[in-house]
């Protein structure tokens, strides 16, 4: 399954994407911040985002979009303000490294504990990250602690 199919087609307006996510009964929006020639982004696409179980889980629970942290394409942020992808990434979320997986609640607010930087160890850990958000575990503990608990069970 190609990793490109993992992403939803963006309207270019995250305030509209919020409404679509609510209408579709999604739990959150996931934005994957990436850039061209990022080896970790490439690894995630080739080893995790192309896995059928990852597709199935994430498509069920999230709207998923990609933002190029070096991009000049104009988009609208969660408040509907026009901004380049580059400024959206750097100025609003202080992102410089990639990939960054950042989940947003249905009000367009980042779920602070559900920010994962770098490539995951594989599909199982990435699904665990999704569960961390879907099940609301981020409200009680860090992802690192949640992973440790899951390993010890």
Short mmCIF file of C-alpha atoms in Angstrom, two decimals:
data_model
loop_
_atom_site.label_atom_id
_atom_site.label_comp_id
_atom_site.label_asym_id
_atom_site.label_seq_id
_atom_site.Cartn_x
_atom_site.Cartn_y
_atom_site.Cartn_z
CA UNK A 1 0.00 0.00 0.00
CA UNK A 2 1.64 3.31 -1.00
CA UNK A 3 2.35 5.71 1.86
CA UNK A 4 0.82 8.54 -0.18
CA UNK A 5 -2.58 6.86 0.40
CA UNK A 6 -2.07 7.32 4.14
CA UNK A 7 -2.77 11.07 3.83
CA UNK A 8 -6.14 12.70 3.32
CA UNK A 9 -6.56 15.15 0.47
CA UNK A 10 -6.23 18.59 2.05
CA UNK A 11 -8.54 21.48 1.32
CA UNK A 12 -5.62 23.77 2.26
CA UNK A 13 -7.68 25.21 5.12
CA UNK A 14 -7.28 23.58 8.52
CA UNK A 15 -10.31 25.41 9.94
CA UNK A 16 -12.39 23.58 7.29
CA UNK A 17 -10.54 20.33 7.95
CA UNK A 18 -11.70 20.56 11.59
CA UNK A 19 -15.32 20.67 10.46
CA UNK A 20 -14.80 17.69 8.15
CA UNK A 21 -13.14 15.74 10.96
CA UNK A 22 -16.07 16.46 13.30
CA UNK A 23 -18.63 15.50 10.64
CA UNK A 24 -16.76 12.27 9.92
CA UNK A 25 -16.64 11.34 13.62
CA UNK A 26 -12.84 11.48 13.89
CA UNK A 27 -11.05 11.75 17.24
CA UNK A 28 -8.38 14.23 16.15
CA UNK A 29 -6.36 15.58 13.26
CA UNK A 30 -2.83 14.32 12.73
CA UNK A 31 -0.41 16.54 10.87
CA UNK A 32 2.86 15.01 9.81
CA UNK A 33 5.42 17.76 9.41
CA UNK A 34 8.06 16.66 6.92
CA UNK A 35 10.47 17.92 4.28
CA UNK A 36 12.04 16.65 1.09
CA UNK A 37 15.17 14.57 1.46
CA UNK A 38 14.47 13.77 5.11
CA UNK A 39 15.77 10.21 5.63
CA UNK A 40 13.58 9.64 8.70
CA UNK A 41 10.45 10.79 6.83
CA UNK A 42 11.37 8.45 4.00
CA UNK A 43 11.92 5.57 6.41
CA UNK A 44 8.50 6.14 8.01
CA UNK A 45 6.82 6.12 4.60
CA UNK A 46 8.60 2.93 3.51
CA UNK A 47 8.30 0.93 6.73
CA UNK A 48 5.31 2.25 8.71
CA UNK A 49 2.86 4.48 6.82
CA UNK A 50 2.54 1.92 4.03
CA UNK A 51 1.38 -0.90 6.34
CA UNK A 52 -2.26 -1.95 6.02
CA UNK A 53 -2.87 -2.20 9.78
CA UNK A 54 -1.50 1.33 10.26
CA UNK A 55 -3.72 2.64 7.44
CA UNK A 56 -6.80 0.94 8.86
CA UNK A 57 -6.30 2.21 12.42
CA UNK A 58 -5.40 5.79 11.52
CA UNK A 59 -8.05 6.20 8.81
CA UNK A 60 -10.71 5.05 11.26
CA UNK A 61 -9.80 7.58 13.95
CA UNK A 62 -8.04 10.57 12.36
CA UNK A 63 -7.90 12.96 9.46
CA UNK A 64 -4.26 12.93 8.37
CA UNK A 65 -2.36 15.67 6.55
CA UNK A 66 1.19 16.43 5.55
CA UNK A 67 2.88 19.83 5.85
CA UNK A 68 6.24 20.65 4.30
CA UNK A 69 8.20 22.63 6.90
CA UNK A 70 10.12 24.32 4.07
CA UNK A 71 7.04 24.85 1.91
CA UNK A 72 5.93 28.17 0.47
CA UNK A 73 2.41 26.94 -0.31
CA UNK A 74 -0.19 29.15 1.36
CA UNK A 75 -2.63 27.37 3.64
CA UNK A 76 -5.09 28.53 6.28
CA UNK A 77 -4.31 27.68 9.90
CA UNK A 78 -6.87 26.36 12.40
CA UNK A 79 -8.18 29.91 12.94
CA UNK A 80 -8.58 30.41 9.18
CA UNK A 81 -5.61 32.80 8.88
CA UNK A 82 -3.54 32.57 5.68
CA UNK A 83 0.03 31.41 6.29
CA UNK A 84 2.75 29.58 4.37
CA UNK A 85 3.46 25.97 5.33
CA UNK A 86 6.93 27.12 6.43
CA UNK A 87 5.54 29.80 8.78
CA UNK A 88 2.80 27.48 10.04
CA UNK A 89 5.51 24.99 11.00
CA UNK A 90 8.20 27.30 12.35
CA UNK A 91 6.33 30.27 13.79
CA UNK A 92 3.23 28.56 15.17
CA UNK A 93 4.72 25.24 16.31
CA UNK A 94 8.51 25.90 16.42
CA UNK A 95 9.31 22.92 14.23
CA UNK A 96 12.70 22.56 12.62
CA UNK A 97 13.42 18.82 12.65
CA UNK A 98 11.39 16.21 10.82
CA UNK A 99 9.35 14.17 10.92
CA UNK A 100 7.09 15.48 13.67
CA UNK A 101 3.74 13.83 14.28
CA UNK A 102 1.46 16.35 15.97
CA UNK A 103 -2.13 15.58 16.92
CA UNK A 104 -4.72 18.35 17.20
CA UNK A 105 -8.00 18.08 19.07
CA UNK A 106 -11.26 18.99 17.32
CA UNK A 107 -10.91 22.61 18.47
CA UNK A 108 -7.63 22.87 16.58
CA UNK A 109 -5.46 22.87 19.70
CA UNK A 110 -2.29 20.77 19.73
CA UNK A 111 -2.42 17.82 22.10
CA UNK A 112 0.86 18.70 23.79
CA UNK A 113 1.76 15.24 25.08
CA UNK A 114 0.88 13.70 21.70
CA UNK A 115 3.80 15.19 19.80
CA UNK A 116 6.27 12.64 18.52
CA UNK A 117 9.52 13.72 16.88
CA UNK A 118 11.52 11.34 14.70
CA UNK A 119 10.76 7.95 13.25
CA UNK A 120 8.98 5.37 15.37
CA UNK A 121 10.47 1.93 15.96
CA UNK A 122 7.90 0.45 13.59
CA UNK A 123 4.18 -0.07 12.92
CA UNK A 124 3.39 -1.38 16.41
CA UNK A 125 4.79 1.69 18.13
CA UNK A 126 3.00 3.98 15.65
CA UNK A 127 -0.33 2.27 16.32
CA UNK A 128 0.40 2.58 20.04
CA UNK A 129 0.86 6.34 19.49
CA UNK A 130 -2.58 6.44 17.84
CA UNK A 131 -4.13 4.52 20.72
CA UNK A 132 -2.49 6.96 23.15
CA UNK A 133 -4.60 9.73 21.57
CA UNK A 134 -7.80 7.79 20.79
CA UNK A 135 -8.07 6.34 24.29
CA UNK A 136 -7.26 9.68 25.96
CA UNK A 137 -4.25 8.22 27.75
CA UNK A 138 -2.32 11.45 27.08
CA UNK A 139 -4.47 13.06 29.79
CA UNK A 140 -2.92 10.81 32.46
CA UNK A 141 0.66 10.04 31.43
CA UNK A 142 3.48 10.57 28.96
CA UNK A 143 3.77 8.42 25.86
CA UNK A 144 7.07 7.03 27.16
CA UNK A 145 5.38 5.83 30.35
CA UNK A 146 2.45 4.39 28.37
CA UNK A 147 4.89 2.44 26.13
CA UNK A 148 6.68 1.08 29.21
CA UNK A 149 3.37 -0.05 30.73
CA UNK A 150 2.37 -1.77 27.49
CA UNK A 151 5.68 -3.66 27.31
CA UNK A 152 5.36 -4.92 30.87
CA UNK A 153 1.86 -6.34 30.34
#
